[in-house]
XYZ file of C-alpha atoms in Angstrom:
608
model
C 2.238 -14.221 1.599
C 2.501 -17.763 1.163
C -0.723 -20.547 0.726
C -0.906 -23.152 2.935
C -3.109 -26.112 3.228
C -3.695 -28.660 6.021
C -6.144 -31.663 5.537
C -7.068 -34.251 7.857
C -9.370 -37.543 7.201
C -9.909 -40.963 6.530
C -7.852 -42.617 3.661
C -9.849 -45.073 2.604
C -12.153 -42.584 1.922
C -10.550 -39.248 1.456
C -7.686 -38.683 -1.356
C -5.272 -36.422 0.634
C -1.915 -35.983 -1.575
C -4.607 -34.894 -4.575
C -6.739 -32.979 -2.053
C -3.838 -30.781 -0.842
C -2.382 -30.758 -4.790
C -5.586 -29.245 -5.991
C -5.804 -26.508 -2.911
C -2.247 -25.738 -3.005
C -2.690 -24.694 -7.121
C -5.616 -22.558 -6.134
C -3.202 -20.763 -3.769
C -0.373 -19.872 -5.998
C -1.346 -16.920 -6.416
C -0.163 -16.083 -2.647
C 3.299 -17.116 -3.805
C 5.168 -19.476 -5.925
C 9.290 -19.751 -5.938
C 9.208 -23.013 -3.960
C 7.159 -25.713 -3.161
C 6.552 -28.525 -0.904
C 4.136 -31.625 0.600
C 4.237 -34.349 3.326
C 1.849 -37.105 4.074
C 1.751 -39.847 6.224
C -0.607 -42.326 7.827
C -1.188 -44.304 11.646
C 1.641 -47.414 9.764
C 4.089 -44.049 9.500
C 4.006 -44.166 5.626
C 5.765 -41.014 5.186
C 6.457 -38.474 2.438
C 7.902 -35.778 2.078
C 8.628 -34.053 -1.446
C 9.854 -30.102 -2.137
C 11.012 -28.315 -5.208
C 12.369 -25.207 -6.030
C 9.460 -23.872 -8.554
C 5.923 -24.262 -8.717
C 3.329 -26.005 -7.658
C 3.146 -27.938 -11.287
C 6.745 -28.766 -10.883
C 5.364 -30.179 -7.346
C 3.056 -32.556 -8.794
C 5.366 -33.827 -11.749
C 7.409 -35.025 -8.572
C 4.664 -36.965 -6.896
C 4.140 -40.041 -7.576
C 0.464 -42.323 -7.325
C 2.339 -44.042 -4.210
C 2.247 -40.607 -2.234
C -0.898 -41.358 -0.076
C -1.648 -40.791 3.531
C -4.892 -39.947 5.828
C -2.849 -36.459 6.889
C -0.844 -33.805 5.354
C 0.231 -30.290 5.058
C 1.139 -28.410 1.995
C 2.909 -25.163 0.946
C 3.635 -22.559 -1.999
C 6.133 -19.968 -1.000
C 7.158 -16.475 -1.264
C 10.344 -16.242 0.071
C 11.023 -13.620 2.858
C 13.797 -15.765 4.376
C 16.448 -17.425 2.613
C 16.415 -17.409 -1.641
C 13.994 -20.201 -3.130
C 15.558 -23.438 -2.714
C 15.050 -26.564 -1.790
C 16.197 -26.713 1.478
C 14.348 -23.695 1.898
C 10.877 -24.840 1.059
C 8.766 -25.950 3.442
C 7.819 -27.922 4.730
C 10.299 -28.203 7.519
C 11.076 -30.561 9.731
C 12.882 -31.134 13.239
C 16.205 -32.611 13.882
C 14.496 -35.684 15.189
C 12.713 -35.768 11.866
C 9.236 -36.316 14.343
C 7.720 -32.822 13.356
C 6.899 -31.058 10.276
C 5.654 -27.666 9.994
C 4.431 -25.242 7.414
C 4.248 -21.699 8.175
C 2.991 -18.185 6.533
C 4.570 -14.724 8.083
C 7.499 -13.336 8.949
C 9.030 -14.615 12.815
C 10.610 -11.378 13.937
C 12.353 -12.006 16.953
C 13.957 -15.801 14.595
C 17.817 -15.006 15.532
C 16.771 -14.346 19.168
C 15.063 -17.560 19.305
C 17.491 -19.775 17.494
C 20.479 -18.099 19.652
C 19.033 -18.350 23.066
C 17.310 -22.385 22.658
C 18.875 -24.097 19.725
C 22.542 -23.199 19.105
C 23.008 -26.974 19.063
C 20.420 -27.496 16.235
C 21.643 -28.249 13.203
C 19.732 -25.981 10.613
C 19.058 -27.254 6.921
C 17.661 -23.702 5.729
C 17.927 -20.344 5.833
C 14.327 -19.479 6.822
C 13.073 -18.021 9.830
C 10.640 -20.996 9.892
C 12.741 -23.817 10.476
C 13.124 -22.040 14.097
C 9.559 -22.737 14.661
C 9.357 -26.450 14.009
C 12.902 -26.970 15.954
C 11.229 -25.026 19.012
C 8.649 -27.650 19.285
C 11.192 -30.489 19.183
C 12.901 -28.583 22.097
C 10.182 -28.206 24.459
C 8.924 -31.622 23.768
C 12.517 -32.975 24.528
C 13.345 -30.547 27.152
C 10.432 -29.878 29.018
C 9.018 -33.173 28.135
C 5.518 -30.860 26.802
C 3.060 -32.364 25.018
C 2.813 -31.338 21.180
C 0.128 -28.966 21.561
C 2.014 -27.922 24.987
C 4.985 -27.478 23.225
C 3.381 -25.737 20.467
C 1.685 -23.610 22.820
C 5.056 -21.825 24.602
C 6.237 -21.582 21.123
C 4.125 -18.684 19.436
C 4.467 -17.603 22.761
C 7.848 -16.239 22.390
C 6.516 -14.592 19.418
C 4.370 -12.019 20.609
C 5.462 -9.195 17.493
C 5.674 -12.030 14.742
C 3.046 -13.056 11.897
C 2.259 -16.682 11.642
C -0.208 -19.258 10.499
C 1.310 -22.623 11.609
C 0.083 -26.129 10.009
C 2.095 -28.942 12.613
C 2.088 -32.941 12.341
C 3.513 -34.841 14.623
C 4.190 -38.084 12.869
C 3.616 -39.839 16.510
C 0.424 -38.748 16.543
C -0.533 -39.204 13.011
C -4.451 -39.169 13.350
C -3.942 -34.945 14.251
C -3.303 -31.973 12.602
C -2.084 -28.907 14.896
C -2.728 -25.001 14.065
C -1.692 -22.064 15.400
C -2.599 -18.210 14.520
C -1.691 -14.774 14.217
C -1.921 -11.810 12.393
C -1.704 -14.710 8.947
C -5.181 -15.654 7.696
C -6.093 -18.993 8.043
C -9.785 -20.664 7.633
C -10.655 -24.322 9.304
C -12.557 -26.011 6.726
C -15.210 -28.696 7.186
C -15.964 -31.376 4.985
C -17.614 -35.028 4.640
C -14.675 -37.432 6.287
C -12.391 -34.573 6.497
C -11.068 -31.307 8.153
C -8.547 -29.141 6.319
C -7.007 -25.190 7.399
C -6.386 -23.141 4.240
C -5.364 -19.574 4.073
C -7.872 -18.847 1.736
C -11.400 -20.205 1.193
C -10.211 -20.994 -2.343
C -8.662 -23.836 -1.592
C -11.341 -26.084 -0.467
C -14.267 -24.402 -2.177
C -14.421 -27.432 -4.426
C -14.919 -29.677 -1.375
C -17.184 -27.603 1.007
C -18.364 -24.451 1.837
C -18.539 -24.883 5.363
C -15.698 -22.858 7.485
C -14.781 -21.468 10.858
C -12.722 -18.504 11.568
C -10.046 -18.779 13.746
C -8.783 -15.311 15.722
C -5.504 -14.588 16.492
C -3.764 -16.326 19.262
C -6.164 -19.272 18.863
C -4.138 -22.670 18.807
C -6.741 -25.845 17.278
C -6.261 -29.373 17.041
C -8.282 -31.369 13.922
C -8.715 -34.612 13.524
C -10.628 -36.129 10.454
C -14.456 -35.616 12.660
C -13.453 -33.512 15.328
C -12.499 -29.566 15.704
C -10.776 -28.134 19.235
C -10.072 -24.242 19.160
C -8.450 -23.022 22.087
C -7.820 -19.283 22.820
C -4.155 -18.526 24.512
C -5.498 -19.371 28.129
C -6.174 -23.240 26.774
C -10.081 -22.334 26.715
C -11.977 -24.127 24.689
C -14.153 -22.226 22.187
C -17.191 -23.033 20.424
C -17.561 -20.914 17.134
C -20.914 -21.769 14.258
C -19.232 -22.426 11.007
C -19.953 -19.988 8.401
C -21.334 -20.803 4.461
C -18.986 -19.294 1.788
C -21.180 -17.678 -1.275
C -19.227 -18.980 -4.439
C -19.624 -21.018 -6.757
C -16.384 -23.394 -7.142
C -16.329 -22.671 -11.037
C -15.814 -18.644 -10.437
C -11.899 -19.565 -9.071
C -11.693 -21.160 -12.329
C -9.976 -19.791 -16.050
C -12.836 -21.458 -18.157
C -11.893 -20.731 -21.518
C -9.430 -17.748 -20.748
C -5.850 -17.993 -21.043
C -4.706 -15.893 -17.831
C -7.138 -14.910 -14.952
C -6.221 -11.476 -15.397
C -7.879 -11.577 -19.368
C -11.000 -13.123 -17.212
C -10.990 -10.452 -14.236
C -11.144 -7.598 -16.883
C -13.737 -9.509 -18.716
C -15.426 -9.286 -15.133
C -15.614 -5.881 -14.518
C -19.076 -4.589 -16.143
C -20.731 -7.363 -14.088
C -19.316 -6.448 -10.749
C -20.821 -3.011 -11.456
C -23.895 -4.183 -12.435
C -24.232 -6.216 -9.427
C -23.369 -3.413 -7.657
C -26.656 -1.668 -9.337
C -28.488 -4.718 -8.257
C -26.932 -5.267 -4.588
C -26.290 -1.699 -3.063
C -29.242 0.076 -4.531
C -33.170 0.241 -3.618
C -36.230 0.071 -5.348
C -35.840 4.010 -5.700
C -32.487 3.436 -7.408
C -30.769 5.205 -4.217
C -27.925 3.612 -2.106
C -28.798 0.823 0.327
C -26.151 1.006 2.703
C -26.502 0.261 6.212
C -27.649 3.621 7.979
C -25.720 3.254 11.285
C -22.559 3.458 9.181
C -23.786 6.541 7.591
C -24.883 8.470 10.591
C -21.605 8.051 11.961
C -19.841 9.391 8.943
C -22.215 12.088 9.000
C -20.402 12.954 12.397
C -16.704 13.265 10.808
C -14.706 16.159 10.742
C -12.256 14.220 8.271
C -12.105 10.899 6.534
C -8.367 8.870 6.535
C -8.517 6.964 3.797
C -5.670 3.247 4.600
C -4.481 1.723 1.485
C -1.778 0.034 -0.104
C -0.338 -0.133 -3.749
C -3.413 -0.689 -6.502
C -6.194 -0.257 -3.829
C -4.355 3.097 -2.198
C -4.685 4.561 -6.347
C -8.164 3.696 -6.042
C -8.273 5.572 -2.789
C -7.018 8.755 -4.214
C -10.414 8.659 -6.720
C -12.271 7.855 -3.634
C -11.144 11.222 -2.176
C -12.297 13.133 -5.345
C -15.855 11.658 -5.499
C -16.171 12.019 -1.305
C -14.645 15.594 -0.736
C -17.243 16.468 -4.175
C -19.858 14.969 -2.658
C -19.820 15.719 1.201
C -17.517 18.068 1.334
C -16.025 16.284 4.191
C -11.890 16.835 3.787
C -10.181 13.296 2.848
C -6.769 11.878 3.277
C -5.010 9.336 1.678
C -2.405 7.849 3.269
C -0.128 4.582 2.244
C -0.656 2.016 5.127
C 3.039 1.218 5.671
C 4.000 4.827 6.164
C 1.013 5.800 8.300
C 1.038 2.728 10.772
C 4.731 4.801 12.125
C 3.805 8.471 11.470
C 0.194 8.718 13.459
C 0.221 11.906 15.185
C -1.747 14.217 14.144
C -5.523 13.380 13.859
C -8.758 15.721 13.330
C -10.734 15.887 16.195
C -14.194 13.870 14.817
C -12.097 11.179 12.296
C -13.259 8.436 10.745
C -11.052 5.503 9.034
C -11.567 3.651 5.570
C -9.294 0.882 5.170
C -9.424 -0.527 1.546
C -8.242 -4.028 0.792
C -9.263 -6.731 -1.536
C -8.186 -9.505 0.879
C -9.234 -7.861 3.905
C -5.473 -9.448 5.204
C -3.199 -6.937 4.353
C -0.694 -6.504 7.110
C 0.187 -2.834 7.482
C -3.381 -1.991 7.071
C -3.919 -4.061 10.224
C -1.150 -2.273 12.044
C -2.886 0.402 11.386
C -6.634 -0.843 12.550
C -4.849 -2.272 15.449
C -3.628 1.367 16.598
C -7.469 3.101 16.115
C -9.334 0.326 17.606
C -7.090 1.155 20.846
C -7.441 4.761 20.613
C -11.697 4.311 20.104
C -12.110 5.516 16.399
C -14.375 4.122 14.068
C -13.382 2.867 11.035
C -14.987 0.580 7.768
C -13.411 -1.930 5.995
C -13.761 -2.275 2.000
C -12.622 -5.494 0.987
C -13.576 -8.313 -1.219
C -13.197 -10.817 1.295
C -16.071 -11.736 4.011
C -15.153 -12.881 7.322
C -11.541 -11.578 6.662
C -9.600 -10.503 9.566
C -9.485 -6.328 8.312
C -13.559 -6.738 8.197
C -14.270 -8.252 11.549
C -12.005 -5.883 13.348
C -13.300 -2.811 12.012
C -16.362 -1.306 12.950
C -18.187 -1.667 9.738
C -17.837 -3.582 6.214
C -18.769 -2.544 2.881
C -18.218 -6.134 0.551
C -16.861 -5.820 -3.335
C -18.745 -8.707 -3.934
C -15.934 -9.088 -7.364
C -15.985 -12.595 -7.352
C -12.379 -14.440 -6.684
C -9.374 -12.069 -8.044
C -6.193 -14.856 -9.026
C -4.385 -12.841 -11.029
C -1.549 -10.713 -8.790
C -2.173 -7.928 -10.610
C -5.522 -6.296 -9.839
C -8.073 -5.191 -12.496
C -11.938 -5.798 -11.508
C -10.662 -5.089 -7.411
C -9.776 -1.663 -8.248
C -12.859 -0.989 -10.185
C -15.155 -2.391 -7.714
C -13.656 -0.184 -5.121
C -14.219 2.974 -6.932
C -17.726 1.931 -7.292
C -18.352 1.070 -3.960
C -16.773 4.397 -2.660
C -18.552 6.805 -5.220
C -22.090 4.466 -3.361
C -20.679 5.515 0.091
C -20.319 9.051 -0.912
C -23.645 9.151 -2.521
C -25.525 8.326 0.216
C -23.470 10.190 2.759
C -23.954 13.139 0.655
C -27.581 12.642 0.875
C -27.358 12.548 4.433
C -25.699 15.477 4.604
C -28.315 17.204 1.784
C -25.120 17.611 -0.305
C -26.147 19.683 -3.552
C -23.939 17.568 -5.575
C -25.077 14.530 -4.356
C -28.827 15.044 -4.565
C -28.290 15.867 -8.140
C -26.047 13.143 -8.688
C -27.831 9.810 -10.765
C -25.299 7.551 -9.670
C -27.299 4.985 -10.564
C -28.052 6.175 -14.307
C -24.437 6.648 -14.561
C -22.590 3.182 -13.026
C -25.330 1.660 -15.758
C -24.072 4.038 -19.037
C -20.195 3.014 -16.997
C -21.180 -1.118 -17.201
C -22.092 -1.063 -21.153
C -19.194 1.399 -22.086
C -16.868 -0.760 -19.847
C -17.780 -3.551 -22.335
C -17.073 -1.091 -25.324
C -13.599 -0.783 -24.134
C -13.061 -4.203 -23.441
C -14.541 -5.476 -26.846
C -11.537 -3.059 -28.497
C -8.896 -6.084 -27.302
C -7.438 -6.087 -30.808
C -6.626 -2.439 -31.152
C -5.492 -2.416 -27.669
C -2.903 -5.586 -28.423
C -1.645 -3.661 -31.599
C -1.178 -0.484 -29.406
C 1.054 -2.612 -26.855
C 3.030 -4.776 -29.461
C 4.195 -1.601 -31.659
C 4.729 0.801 -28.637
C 5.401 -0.862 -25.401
C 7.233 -4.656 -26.083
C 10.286 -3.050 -27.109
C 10.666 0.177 -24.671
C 12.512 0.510 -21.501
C 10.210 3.197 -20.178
C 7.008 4.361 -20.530
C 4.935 7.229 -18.736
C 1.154 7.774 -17.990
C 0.201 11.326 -17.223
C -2.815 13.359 -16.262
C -3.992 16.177 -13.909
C -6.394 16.078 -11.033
C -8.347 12.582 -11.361
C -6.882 11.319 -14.533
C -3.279 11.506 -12.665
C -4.703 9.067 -9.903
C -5.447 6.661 -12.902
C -2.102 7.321 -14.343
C -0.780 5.801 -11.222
C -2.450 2.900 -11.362
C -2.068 2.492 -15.063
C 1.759 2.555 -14.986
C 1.550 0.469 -11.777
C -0.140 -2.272 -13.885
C 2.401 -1.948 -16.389
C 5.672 -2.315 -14.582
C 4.088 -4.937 -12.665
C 3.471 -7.697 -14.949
C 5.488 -6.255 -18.312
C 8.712 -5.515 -16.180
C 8.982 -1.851 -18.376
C 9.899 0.982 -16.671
C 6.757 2.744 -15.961
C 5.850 6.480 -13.861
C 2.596 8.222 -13.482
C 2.903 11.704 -13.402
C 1.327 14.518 -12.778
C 1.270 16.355 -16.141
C 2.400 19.480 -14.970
C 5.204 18.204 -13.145
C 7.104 16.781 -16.125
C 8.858 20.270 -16.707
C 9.877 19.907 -13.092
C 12.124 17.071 -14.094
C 10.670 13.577 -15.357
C 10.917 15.427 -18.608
C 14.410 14.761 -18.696
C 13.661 10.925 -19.288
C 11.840 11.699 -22.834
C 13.639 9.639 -25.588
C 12.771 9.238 -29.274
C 10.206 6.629 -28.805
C 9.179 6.759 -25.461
C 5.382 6.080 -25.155
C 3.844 9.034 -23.070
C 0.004 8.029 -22.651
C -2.260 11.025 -21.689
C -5.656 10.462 -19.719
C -8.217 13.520 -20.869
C -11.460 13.222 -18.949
C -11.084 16.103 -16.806
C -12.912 19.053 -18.634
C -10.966 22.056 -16.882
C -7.507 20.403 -17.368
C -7.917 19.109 -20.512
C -6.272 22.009 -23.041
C -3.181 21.673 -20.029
C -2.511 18.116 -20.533
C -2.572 18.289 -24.257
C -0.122 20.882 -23.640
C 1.836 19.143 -21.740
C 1.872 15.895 -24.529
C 3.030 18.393 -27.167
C 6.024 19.050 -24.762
C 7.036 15.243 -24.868
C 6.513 15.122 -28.580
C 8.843 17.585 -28.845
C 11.717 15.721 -27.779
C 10.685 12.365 -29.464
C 7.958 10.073 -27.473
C 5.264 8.675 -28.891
C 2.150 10.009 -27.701
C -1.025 8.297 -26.573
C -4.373 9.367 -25.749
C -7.439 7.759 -23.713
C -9.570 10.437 -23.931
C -13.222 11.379 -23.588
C -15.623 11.522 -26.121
C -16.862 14.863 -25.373
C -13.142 16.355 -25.399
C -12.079 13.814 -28.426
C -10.220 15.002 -31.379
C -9.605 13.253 -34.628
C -6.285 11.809 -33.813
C -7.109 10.203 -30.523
C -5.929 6.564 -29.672
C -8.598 5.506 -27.353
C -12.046 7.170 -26.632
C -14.248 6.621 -23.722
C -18.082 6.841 -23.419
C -19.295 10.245 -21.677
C -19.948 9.807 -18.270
C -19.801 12.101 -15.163
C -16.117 13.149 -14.882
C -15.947 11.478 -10.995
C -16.763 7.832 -12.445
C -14.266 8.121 -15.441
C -11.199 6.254 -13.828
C -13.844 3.135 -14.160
C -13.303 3.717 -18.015
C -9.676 5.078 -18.162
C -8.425 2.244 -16.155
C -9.178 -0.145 -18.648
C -7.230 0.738 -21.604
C -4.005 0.600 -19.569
C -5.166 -3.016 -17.854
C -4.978 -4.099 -21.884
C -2.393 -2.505 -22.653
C -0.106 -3.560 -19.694
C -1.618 -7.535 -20.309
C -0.524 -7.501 -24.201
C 2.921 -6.260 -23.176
C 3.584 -9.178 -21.054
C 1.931 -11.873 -23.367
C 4.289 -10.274 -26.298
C 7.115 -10.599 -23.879
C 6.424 -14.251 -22.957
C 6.130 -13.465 -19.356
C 3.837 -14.819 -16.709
C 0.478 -12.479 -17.133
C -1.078 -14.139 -13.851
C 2.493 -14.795 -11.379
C 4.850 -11.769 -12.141
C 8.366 -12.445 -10.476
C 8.795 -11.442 -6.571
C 5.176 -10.774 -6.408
C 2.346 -12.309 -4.435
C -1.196 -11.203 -3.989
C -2.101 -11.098 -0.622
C 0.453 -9.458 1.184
C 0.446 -10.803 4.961
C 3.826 -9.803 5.918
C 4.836 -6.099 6.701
């Protein structure tokens, strides 16, 4: 959960420090309590600068005389050791002849640093610094080459996460990688080769990238590119074209990227409308992934945090529309409690980066045991899509902020197109008589609606929410699944207390929480619950919290906060959401926090 950036090329010709500046802010998002950068050149010009803080704290500390033809870059989130200086990467080795730069967690560190370098004297508390004083080792020691010596390092690794950057500052012309289970991208531009964890980085530079697989080691120079698999065989792999335009990463006019990203979400859906639809205004989804659905006894739905909520509508709109039972299961928990499994399953793993590592434990497990599975993520190429059988893309555009808006919303789309057409394939009532198409449109202009009622939504957080210390969403059926999510997005980046519940469970306990004040918002979408959840609001008012309501029009009364465009009740969590994603982004602006980096967060979460 940490960015890293590599970049070798030619210095007369290529500006490295600013290169690996620029990539390294488009990567904070990945993590951002310490920072770090070293360059050098073939004379041995070397710097090395770190700072406790972020990357714009980074840059205040480098100075126009940081140049070099080769470098490696970092933006942390700490897993090892509290953010510090010494901390930060990137490391280096007693000898001060290697630095390193590393994303993932090195699980068997203690074993490592016991057994080869009691005699090492450590500067940090990271499991990283192990890495980098491993090389020095078995260079010294074993008299390895670099890439030798890098080599027999990951390999007494074999359980751990990492992407490793390496320079050896005797060799100053390459730049050494190692990977697995971390994402990392080779980049390939004019005078120049750079590894990023994320496209994003070097989008502004090129579009050209290779994948590299996990346990690949590669060696760049500035015009050359040598990937070698864990047998030292040298592999040959087509670069690939990234689809985005440079000026999508960017805030434009907006304050925060989270603002933007819910700004975003009527045109995801209509590109949805205009990607994943035919001329007959049916899904157009490949039909070898919906044949083999067809075949499934039971779906298990793999998710984590804001994409697992979306997960739980995805099970409402399939089960309605197939009637093929669903799961939903939390990736973490799953990966170490798989036993029991249907006879014909099939596996959807949801994630926006496509990186997420206990979804990947999980893949890992199914791929050995034969199942099929699909990946929904936002992310082509990403290591969750080209392991799984099948990939459905969100096509959302870049999502910076940590918290997700236009992600979750593109997932519930792209799920209610899967069931659709699996429906139809299964000559599903429901489905057949479902315009999913008519309705995603009416959901893309009422999506605006909402988002054009910014003001009332800012009042609604300043007078309610700035000054709480806890706040509740509830609903029943659906509408609970987006009370989940809501309150998720509100302890997230406003630090308030926050719990969805299950309307009629608050008797059963939460109830107990209610003080004068207490902002209790109730979702009302679901027609056959709707006279029960009111009920249930009446029973908070009782004992003092100020009630809320995002309700549908159809259902509205008078006194209703926020009301939503009709739509089919399956698609209203698109509309619901939104509300709370305003809500939850005014709190935090009133509280002066950071909208975009909330504390010990990070968006891409690599690490299990």
């Amino acid at each position: 959960m940490c960015g890293i950036v590599g970049i070798v090329g030619s210095s007369d010709v290529v500006h490295v420090t600013e290169l690996l500046l620029d990539g390294l802010q488009k990567l904070e998002y990945r993590g951002y309590d310490s920072a770090g950068i070293y360059v050098t050149n073939d004379q041995k010009q070397e710097h090395l600068i770190k700072v406790k803080g972020r990357v714009a704290d980074l840059r205040n500390q480098v100075s126009d005389d940081v140049q070099g033809s080769i470098g490696i870059a970092h933006t942390r989130w700490a897993t090892h050791g509290e953010p510090s200086i010494n901390n930060a990467h990137p490391h280096v080795s007693e000898n001060g002849r290697f630095y390193l730069v590393h994303n993932g967690v090195i699980e068997n560190y203690q074993e490592l640093k016991a057994k080869y370098l009691s005699n090492v004297n450590f500067k940090s508390d990271t499991d990283s610094e192990v890495a980098v004083q491993l090389v020095q080792y078995f260079v010294d020691k074993d008299n390895l080459t670099t890439l030798e010596a890098l080599r027999k390092t990951v390999s007494l690794m074999p359980d751990s996460a990492y992407g490793f950057l390496l320079i050896d500052n005797e060799q100053p012309d390459k730049l050494y990688v190692a990977k697995r289970r971390s994402p990392l991208l080779i980049a390939l531009g004019d005078n120049f080769n750079a590894v990023c964890s994320d496209a994003l980085a070097m989008i502004a530079h090129t579009n050209k990238f290779v994948e590299l697989h996990d346990g690949e080691v590669a060696v760049l120079t500035s015009n050359s590119v040598d990937i070698q698999d864990g047998n030292g065989n040298h592999i040959m792999r087509d670069p690939y074209t990234v689809d985005m335009d440079a000026s999508e990463a960017d805030k434009g006019a907006y304050e925060h990227y989270m603002l933007k990203e819910i700004d975003e979400q009527p045109i995801v859906i209509r590109r949805h409308l205009t990607d994943y639809f035919d001329e007959n205004k049916e899904p157009a989804l490949e039909q070898s992934l919906i044949n083999e659905m067809a075949q499934a006894d039971r779906i298990y739905i793999i998710a984590a945090g804001t994409s697992y909520h979306a997960g739980l509508v995805g099970k409402r709109i399939i089960e309605k529309l197939t009637n093929i039972p669903v799961e939903v299961n939390i990736a973490s928990e799953f990966a170490y409690n798989y036993e029991i499994i249907s006879e014909q399953p099939f596996f959807i793993f949801i994630s926006q980066s496509g990186e997420t590592a206990d979804l990947r434990e999980v893949l890992n497990r199914i791929n050995k045991d034969g199942y099929s599975s699909l990946t929904i993520t936002n992310v082509k190429n990403s290591t969750l899509s080209r392991e799984a059988t099948y990939t459905i893309l969100l096509k959302a555009g870049p999502e910076i902020a940590v918290a997700s808006t236009k992600a979750y919303t593109a997932q519930i789309s792209i799920e209610a197109i899967l069931a659709k057409a699996l429906g139809m394939k299964l000559n599903n009532f429901t489905a057949q008589n479902f315009d999913l198409f008519g309705q995603l449109s009416v959901v893309a202009n009422a999506m605006q609606a909402l988002i054009d009622q910014k003001d009332k939504l800012r009042n609604i957080a300043e007078k309610y929410f700035v000054n709480a210390t806890d706040a509740f969403y509830i609903g029943r059926g659906i509408d609970y699944a987006v009370s989940l999510e809501a309150s998720l997005k509100l302890k997230e980046i406003s630090y308030l207390h926050s719990e969805g519940i299950a309307a009629g469970e608050l008797k059963h306990g939460p109830i107990a929480l209610i003080e004068k004040g207490t902002p209790v918002v109730g979702i009302l979408t679901q027609e056959n619950v709707v006279a029960l959840t009111r009920s249930n609001l009446a029973e908070t008012q009782a004992r003092g919290s100020k009630v809320l309501t995002i309700a549908m029009k159809k259902f509205a009364v008078t006194n209703d906060d926020i009301v939503i465009d009709d739509v089919d009740e399956l698609l209203t969590p698109l509309l619901s959401v939104i509300p709370a994603q305003l809500i939850s982004y005014y709190t935090s602006l009133a509280k002066g926090l950071d909208v975009d980096k909330p504390r010990n967060l990070a968006k891409s979460v690599t690490v299990q």
